Tab-separated table of C-alpha atoms in Angstrom:
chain	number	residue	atom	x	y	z
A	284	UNK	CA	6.483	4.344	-35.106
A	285	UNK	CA	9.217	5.937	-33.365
A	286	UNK	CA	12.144	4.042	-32.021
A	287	UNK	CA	14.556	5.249	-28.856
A	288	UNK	CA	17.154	3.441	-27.702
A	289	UNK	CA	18.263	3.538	-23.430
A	290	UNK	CA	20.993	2.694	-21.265
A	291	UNK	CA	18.331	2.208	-18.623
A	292	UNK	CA	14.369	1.801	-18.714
A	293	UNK	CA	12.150	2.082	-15.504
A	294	UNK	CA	8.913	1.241	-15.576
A	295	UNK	CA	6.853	2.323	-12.271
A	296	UNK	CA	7.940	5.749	-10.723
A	297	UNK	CA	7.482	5.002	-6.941
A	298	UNK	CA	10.432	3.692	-5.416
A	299	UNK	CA	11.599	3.154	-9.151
A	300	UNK	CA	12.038	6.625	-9.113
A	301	UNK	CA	14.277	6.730	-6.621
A	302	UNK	CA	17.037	4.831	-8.206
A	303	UNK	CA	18.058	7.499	-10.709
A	304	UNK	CA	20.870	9.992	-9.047
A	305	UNK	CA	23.659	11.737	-10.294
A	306	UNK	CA	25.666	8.452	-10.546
A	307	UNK	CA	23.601	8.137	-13.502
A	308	UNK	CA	24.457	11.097	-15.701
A	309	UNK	CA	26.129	9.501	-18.236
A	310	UNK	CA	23.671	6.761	-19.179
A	311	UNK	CA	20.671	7.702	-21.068
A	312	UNK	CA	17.593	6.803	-18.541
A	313	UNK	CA	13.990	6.327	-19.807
A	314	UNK	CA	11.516	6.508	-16.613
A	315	UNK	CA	7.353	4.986	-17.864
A	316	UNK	CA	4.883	5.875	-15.654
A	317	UNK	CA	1.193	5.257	-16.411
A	318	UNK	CA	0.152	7.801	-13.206
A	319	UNK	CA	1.723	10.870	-11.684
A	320	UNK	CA	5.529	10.279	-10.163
A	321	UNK	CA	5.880	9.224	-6.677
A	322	UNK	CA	3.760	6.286	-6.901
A	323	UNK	CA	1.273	4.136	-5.000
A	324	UNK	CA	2.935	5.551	-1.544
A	325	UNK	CA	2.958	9.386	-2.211
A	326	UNK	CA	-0.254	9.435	-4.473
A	327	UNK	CA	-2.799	6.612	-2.684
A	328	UNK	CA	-1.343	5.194	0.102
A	329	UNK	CA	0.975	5.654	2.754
A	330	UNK	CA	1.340	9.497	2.836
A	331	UNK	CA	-1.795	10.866	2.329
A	332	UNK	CA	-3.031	8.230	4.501
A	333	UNK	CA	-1.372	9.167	7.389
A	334	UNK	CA	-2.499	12.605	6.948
A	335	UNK	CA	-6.152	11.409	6.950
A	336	UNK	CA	-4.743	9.513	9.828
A	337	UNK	CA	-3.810	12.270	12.214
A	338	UNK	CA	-6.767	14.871	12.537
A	339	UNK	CA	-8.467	11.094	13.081
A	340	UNK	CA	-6.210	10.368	16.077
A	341	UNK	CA	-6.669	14.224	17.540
A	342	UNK	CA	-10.594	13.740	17.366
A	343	UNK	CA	-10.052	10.373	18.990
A	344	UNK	CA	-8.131	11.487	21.504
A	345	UNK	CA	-10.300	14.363	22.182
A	346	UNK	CA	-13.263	12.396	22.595
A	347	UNK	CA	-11.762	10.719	25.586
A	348	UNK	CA	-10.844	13.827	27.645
A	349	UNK	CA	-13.970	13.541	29.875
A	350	UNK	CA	-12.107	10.491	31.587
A	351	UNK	CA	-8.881	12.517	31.429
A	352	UNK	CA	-10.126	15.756	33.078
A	353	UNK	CA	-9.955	17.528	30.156
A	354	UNK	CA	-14.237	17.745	28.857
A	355	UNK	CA	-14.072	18.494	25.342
A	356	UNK	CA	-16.535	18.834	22.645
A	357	UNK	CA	-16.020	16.872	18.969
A	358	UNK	CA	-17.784	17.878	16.468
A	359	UNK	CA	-17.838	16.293	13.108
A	360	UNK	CA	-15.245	17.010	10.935
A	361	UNK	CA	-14.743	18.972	7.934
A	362	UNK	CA	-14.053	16.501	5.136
A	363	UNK	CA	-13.278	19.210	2.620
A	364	UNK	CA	-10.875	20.847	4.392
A	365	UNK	CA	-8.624	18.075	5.697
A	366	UNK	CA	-9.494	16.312	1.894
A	367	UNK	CA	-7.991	19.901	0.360
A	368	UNK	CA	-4.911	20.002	2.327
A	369	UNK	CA	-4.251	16.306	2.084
A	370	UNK	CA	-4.566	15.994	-1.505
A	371	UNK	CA	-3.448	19.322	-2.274
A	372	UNK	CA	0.003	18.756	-0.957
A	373	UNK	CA	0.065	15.409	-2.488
A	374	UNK	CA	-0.202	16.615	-5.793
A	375	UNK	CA	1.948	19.472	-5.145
A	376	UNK	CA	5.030	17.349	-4.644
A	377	UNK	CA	4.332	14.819	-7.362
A	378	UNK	CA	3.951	17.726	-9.686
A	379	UNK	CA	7.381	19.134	-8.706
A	380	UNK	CA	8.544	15.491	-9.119
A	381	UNK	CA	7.589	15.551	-12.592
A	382	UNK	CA	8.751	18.622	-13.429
A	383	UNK	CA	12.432	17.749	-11.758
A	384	UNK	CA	12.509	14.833	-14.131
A	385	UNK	CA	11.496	16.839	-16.949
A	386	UNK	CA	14.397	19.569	-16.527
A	387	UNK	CA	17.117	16.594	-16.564
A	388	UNK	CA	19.178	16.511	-19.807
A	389	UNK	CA	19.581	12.616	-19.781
A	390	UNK	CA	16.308	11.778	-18.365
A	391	UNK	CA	12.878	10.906	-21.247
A	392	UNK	CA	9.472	10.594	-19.143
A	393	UNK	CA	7.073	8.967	-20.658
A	394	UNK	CA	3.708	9.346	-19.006
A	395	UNK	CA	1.982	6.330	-20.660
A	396	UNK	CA	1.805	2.253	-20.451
A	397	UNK	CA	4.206	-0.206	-21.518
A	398	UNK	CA	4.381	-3.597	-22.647
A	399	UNK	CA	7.345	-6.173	-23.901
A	400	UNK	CA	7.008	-6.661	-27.087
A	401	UNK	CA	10.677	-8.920	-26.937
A	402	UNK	CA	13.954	-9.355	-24.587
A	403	UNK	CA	14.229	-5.405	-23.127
A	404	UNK	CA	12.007	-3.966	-26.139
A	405	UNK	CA	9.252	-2.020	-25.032
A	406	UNK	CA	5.857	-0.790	-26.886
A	407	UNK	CA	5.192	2.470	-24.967
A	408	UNK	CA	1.269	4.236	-25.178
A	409	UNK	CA	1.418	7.723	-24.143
A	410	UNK	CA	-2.140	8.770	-25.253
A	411	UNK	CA	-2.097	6.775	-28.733
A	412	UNK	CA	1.170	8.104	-29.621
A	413	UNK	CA	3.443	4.451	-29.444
A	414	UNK	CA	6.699	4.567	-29.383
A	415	UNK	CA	9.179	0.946	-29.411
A	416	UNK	CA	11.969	1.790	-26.983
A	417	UNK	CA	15.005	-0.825	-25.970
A	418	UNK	CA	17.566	-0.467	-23.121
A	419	UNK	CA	20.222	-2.553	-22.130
A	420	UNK	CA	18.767	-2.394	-18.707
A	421	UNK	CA	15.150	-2.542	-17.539
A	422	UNK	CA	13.644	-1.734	-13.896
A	423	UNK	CA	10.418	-3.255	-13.187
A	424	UNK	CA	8.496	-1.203	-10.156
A	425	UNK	CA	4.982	-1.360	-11.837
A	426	UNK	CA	3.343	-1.891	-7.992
A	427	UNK	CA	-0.127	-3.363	-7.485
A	428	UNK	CA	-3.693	-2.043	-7.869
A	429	UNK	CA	-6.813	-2.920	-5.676
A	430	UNK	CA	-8.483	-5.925	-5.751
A	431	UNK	CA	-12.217	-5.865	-7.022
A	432	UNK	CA	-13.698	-9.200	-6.581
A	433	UNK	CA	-16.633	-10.319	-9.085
A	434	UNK	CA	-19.573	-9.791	-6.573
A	435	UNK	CA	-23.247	-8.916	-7.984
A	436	UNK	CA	-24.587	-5.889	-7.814
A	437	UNK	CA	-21.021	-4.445	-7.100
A	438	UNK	CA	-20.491	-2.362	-10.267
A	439	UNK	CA	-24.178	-1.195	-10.830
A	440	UNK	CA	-24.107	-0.229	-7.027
A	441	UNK	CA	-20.647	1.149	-7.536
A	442	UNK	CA	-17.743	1.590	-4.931
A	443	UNK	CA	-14.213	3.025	-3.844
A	444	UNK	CA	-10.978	1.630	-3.303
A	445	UNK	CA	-8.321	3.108	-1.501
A	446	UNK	CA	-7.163	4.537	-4.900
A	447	UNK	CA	-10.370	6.892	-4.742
A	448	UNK	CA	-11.768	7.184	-1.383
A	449	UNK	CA	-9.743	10.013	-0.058
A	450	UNK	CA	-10.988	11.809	-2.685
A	451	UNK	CA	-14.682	11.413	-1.741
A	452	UNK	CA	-16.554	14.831	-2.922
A	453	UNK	CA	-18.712	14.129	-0.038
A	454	UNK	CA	-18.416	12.832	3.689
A	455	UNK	CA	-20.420	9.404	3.668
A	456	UNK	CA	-23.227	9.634	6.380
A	457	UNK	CA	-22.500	5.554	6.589
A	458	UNK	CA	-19.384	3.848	4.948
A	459	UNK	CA	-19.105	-0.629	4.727
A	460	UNK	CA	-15.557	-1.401	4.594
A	461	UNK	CA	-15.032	-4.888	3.179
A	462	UNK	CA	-11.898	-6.026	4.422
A	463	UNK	CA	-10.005	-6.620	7.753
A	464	UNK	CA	-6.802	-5.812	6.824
A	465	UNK	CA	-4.507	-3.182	7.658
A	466	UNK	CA	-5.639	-0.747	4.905
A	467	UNK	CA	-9.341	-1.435	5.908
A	468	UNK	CA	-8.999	-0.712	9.586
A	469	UNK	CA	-7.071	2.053	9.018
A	470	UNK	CA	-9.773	3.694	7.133
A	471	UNK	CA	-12.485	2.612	9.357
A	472	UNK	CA	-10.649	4.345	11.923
A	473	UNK	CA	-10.495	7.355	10.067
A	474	UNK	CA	-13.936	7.447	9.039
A	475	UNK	CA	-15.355	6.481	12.214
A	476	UNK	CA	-13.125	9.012	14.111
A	477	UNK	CA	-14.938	11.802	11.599
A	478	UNK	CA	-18.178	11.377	12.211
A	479	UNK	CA	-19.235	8.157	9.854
A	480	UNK	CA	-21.254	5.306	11.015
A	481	UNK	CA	-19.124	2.310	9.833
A	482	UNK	CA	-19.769	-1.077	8.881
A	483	UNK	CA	-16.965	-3.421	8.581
A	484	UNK	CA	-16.845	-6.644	6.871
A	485	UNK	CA	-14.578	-9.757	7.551
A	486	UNK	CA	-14.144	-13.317	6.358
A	487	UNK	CA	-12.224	-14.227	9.752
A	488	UNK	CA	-13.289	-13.739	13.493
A	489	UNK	CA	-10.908	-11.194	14.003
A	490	UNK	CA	-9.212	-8.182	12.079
A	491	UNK	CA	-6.116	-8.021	10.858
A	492	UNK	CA	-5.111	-11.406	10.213
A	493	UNK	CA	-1.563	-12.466	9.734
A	494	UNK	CA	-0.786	-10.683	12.819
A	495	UNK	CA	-0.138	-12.220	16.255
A	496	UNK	CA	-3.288	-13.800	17.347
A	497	UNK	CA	-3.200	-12.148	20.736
A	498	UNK	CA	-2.460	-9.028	19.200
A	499	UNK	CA	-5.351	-9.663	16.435
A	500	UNK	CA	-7.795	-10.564	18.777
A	501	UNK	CA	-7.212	-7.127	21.361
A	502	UNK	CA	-7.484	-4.915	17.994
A	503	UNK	CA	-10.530	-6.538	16.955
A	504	UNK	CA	-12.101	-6.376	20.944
A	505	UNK	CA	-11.053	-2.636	21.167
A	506	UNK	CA	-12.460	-1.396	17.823
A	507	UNK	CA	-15.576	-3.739	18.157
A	508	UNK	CA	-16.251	-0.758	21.046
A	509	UNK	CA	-16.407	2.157	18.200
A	510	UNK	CA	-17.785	0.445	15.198
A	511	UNK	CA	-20.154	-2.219	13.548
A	512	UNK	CA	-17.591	-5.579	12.856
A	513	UNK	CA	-19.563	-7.963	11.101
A	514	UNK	CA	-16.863	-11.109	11.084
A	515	UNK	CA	-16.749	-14.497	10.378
A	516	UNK	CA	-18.686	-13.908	7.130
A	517	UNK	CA	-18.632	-12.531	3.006
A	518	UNK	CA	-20.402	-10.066	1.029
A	519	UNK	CA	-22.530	-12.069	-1.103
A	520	UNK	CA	-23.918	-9.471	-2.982
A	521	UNK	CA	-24.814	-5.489	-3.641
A	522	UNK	CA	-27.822	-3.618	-4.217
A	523	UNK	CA	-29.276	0.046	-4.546
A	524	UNK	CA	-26.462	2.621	-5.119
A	525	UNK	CA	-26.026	4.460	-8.312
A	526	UNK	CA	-25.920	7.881	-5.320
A	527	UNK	CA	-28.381	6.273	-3.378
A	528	UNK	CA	-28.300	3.804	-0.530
A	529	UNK	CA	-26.359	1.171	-0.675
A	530	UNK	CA	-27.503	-2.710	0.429
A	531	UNK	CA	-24.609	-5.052	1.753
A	532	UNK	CA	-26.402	-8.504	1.818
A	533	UNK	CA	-23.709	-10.625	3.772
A	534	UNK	CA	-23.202	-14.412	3.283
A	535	UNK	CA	-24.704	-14.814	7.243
A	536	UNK	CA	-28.328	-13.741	6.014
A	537	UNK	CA	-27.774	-10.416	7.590
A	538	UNK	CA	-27.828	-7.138	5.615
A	539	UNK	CA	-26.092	-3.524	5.793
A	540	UNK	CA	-27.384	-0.356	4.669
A	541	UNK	CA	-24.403	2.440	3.720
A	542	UNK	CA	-24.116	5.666	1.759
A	543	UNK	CA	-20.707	4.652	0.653
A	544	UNK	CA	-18.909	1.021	-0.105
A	545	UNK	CA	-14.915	0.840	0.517
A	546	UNK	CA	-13.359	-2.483	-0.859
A	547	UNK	CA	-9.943	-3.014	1.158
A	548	UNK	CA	-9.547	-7.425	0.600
A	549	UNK	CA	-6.127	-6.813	-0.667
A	550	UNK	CA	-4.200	-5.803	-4.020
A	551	UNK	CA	-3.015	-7.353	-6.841
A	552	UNK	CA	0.356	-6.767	-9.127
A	553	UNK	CA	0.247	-5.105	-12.401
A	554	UNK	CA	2.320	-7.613	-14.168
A	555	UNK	CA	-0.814	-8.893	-15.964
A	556	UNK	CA	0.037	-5.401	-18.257
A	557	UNK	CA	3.288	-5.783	-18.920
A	558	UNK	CA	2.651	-9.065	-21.140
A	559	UNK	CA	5.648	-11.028	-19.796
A	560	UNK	CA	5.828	-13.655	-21.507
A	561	UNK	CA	7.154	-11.765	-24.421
A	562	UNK	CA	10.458	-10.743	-21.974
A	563	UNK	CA	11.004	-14.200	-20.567
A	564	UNK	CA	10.144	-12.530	-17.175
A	565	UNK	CA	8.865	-15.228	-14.784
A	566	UNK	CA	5.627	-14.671	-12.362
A	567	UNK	CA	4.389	-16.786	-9.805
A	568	UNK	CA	0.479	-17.635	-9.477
A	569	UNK	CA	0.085	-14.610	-8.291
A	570	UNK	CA	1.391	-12.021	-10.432
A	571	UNK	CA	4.531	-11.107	-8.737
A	572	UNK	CA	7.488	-11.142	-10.601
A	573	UNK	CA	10.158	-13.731	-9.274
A	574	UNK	CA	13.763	-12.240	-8.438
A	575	UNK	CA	16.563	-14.045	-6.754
A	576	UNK	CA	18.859	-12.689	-3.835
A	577	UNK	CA	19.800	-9.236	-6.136
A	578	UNK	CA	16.431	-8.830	-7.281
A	579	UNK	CA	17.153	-9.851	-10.989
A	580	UNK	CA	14.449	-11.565	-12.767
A	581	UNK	CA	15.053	-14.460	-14.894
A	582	UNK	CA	16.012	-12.512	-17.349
A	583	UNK	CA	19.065	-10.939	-18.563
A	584	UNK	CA	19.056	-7.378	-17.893
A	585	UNK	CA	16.079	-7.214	-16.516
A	586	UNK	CA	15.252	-6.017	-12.435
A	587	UNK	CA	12.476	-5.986	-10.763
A	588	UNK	CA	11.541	-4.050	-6.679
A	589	UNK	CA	8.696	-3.208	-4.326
A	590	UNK	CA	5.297	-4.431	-4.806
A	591	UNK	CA	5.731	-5.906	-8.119
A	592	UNK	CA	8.329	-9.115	-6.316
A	593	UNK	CA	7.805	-8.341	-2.921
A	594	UNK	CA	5.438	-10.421	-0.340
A	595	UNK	CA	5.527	-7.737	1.960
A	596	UNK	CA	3.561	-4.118	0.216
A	597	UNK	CA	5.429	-2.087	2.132
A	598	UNK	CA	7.174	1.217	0.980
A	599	UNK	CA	10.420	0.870	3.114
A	600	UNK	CA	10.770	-2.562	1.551
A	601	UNK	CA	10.154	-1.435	-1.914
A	602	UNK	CA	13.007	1.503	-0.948
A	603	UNK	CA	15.617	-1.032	0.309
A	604	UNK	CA	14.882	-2.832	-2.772
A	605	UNK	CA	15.427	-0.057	-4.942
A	606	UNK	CA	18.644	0.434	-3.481
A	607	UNK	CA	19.834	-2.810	-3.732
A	608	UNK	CA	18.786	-2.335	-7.505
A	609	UNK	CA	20.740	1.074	-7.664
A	610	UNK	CA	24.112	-0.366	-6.090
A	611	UNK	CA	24.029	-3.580	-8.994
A	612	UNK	CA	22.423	-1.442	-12.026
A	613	UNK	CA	25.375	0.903	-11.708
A	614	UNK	CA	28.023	-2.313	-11.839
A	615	UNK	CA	25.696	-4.020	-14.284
A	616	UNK	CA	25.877	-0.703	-16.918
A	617	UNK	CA	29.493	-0.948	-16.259
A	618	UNK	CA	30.640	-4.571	-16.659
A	619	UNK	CA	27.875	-6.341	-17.537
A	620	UNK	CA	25.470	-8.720	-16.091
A	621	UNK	CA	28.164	-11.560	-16.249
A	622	UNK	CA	30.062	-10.039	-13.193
A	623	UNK	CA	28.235	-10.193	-10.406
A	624	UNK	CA	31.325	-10.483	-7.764
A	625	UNK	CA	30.430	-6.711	-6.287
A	626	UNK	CA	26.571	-7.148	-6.605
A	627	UNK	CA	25.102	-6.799	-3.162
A	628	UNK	CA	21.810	-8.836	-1.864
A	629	UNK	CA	18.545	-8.019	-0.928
A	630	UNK	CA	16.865	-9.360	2.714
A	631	UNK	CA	13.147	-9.440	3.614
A	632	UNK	CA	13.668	-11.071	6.894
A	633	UNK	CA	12.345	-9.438	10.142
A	634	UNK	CA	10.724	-6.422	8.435
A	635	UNK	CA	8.797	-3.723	10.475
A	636	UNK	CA	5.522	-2.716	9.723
A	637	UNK	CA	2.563	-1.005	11.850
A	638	UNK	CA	-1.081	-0.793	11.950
A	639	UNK	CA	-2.014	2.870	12.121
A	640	UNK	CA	-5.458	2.694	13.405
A	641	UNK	CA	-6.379	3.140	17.134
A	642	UNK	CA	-5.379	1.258	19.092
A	643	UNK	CA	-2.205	1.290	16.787
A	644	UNK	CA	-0.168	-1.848	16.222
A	645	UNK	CA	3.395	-2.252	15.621
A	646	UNK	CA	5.279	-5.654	14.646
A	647	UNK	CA	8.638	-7.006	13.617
A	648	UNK	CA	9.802	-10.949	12.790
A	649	UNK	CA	7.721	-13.990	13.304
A	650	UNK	CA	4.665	-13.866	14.878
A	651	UNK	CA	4.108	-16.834	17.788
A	652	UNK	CA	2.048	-19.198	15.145
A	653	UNK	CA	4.580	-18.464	12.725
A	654	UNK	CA	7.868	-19.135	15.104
A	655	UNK	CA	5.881	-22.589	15.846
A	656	UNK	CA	5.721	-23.453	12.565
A	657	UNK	CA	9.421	-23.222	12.316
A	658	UNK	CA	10.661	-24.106	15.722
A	659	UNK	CA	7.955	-26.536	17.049
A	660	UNK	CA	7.109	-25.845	20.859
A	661	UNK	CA	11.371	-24.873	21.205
A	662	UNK	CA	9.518	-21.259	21.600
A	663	UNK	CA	9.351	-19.049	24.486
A	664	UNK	CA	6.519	-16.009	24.910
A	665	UNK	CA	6.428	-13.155	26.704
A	666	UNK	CA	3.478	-10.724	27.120
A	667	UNK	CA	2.882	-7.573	29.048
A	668	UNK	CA	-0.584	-6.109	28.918
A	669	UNK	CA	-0.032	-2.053	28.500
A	670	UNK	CA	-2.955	-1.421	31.587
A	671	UNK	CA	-0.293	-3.070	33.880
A	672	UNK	CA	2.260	-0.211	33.548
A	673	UNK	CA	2.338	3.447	34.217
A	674	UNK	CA	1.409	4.454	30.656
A	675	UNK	CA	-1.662	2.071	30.992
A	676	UNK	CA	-2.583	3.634	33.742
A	677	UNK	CA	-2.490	7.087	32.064
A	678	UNK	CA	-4.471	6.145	29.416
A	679	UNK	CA	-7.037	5.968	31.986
A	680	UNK	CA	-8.804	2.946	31.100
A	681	UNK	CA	-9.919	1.889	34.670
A	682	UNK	CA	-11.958	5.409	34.378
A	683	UNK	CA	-13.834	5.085	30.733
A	684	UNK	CA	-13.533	1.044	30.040
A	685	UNK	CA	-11.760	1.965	26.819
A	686	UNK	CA	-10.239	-1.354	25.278
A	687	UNK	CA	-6.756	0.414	24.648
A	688	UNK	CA	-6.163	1.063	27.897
A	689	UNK	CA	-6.633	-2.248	28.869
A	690	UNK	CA	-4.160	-4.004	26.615
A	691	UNK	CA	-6.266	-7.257	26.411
């Protein structure tokens, strides 16, 4: 078995990527990545997403001119094309990402999977070939994969996640989404905007819970109007499938027949692969790694970023981590772990996010349950329904009735 020896490992090569600049020339960097570079944000998620997302928002927008004076005709759309230029340009750039890395004199990729074997010794599997590397630094930004509950039927009937569903072969006639989250909405808006019949299934009575429960309850009232919501209840189990129809038979007695099956109920770290244990790396019940205020694990040498620690799956989170990571890494290679006088903090308070479905939804700090919680009735609201200002009125609900424009 080979043996290398680093000044720096990084394991996950989404925002773990980005820590590596020229600051780090001298130091010998090994970057592990079991997928192509740029992560769960560039390959899966937030990019290409939003690029489903757009031709989704023109048809949407389109199919509302009637009311706006402007008749137009929507036809449906042409998966293949907008699936080509998505995915083309994704894999474009995390190509080019790879081969960047590649050209680097101090840089070793290593496009496999690895596990501790000890403190900062790593077993690395690219395609049986193992090699044991050791740093004096590791970076852990390993991410999180989709959630696949244990449901019957489920694999036999088979499914997507959003790993795999924007790169459908075929445009689903009828997709069930199972999950009222944001990634699940999202979807269902695209979908729904191209043509599919969808089928959405939630646990709660309204979508996207965790947000403000005025907020929740308007999204789930205004997308009720474009698709089938089937809330307040489970899939119990699957049937049919194997490229034929596909049963949903719901915990309410109810059933659902779709072409296609999208489970969006959440994700879940990949710590479970990186056997930590053998690194003295603490995880919570969950899976995430635990990091304190720099985001160093409990042990020495040892960071971790993004989706793997973080509450909050969110790429500009996992990028202010990484810099926070960068700015003590570089003091770290250079004095040691003991002096942590110049290390700088990380903070996950008040962090943006958005819904980008239609209507979309954009939020930032505590929602009103949660500022209860911590305040007690010492809290004051505000609300401003969109129809009663002039944008409202340009949205032209009082013409069609649609729930955006209505903002309630």
């Amino acid at each position: 078995m080979a043996s290398e020896h680093y000044d720096l490992v990084i394991i996950g090569a989404g925002s773990g990527n980005t820590i590596v600049d020229d600051r780090f020339d001298d130091f010998r960097v090994a970057l592990v990545e079991r997928g192509p570079l740029g992560g769960t944000c560039l390959n899966r998620g937030c990019i290409p997403s939003k690029m489903f997302i757009l031709p989704a928002d023109v048809a949407t927008t389109a199919r509302r001119g009637d009311a706006l004076g402007v008749p137009a005709t929507v036809g449906p759309a042409d998966w293949s094309a907008i699936r080509d230029r998505v995915m083309g340009k994704v894999d474009e750039d995390a190509a080019d990402g790879l081969a960047g890395r590649r050209e680097e004199d101090n840089i070793d990729v290593y496009q496999g999977t690895a596990t501790f074997t000890g403190p900062r010794r790593l077993s690395v599997d690219v395609d049986g070939v193992v090699t044991e590397i050791t740093a004096d630094q590791v970076v852990l930004a390993t991410g999180t994969r989709p959630v696949v509950p244990d449901i019957p039927g489920l694999e036999e009937a088979g499914f997507e996640t959003s790993d795999t569903i924007m790169r459908l072969e075929t445009f689903p006639a009828r997709l069930g989404v199972v999950g009222g989250g944001y990634v699940g909405s999202e979807l269902a808006h695209v979908f729904s905007s191209y043509g599919a019949e969808v089928v959405q299934v939630e646990g709660s009575d309204t979508l996207l819970n965790g947000q403000d429960d005025d907020v929740a309850a308007h999204f789930t009232a205004a997308v009720q109007e474009r698709w089938d919501l089937r809330l307040g209840t489970e899939l119990e189990k699957v049937s049919g499938g194997d490229r034929g129809p596909i049963t949903l038979h719901l915990a309410n007695g109810e059933e659902a027949e779709v072409d296609v099956l999208l489970l969006a109920i959440g994700r879940e770290p990949n710590s479970d692969l990186l056997d930590l244990d053998a690194a003295g790396v603490e995880a919570d019940d969950s899976g995430r790694i635990v990091v304190g205020e720099h985001q160093h694990t409990s042990a020495d040498g040892v960071w971790a970023l993004g989706d793997a620690s973080s509450e909050e799956p969110l790429k500009h989170v996992a990028n202010q981590d990484a810099r926070v990571v960068q700015h003590n890494l570089l003091r770290a290679l250079r004095a040691g772990d003991e002096d942590r006088s110049s290390w700088v903090t990380s903070d996950h308070t008040a962090v943006p996010q958005a819904v980008f479905a239609h209507p979309q939804v954009g939020r930032v700090g505590l929602t009103e349950a949660e500022a209860r919680d911590e305040h007690g009735d010492d809290v004051v609201v505000a609300r401003h329904d969109v129809a009663d200002v002039a944008y409202g009125w340009a949205l032209a609900g009082h013409l069609d009735g649609d729930a955006e424009a209505r903002g309630s």
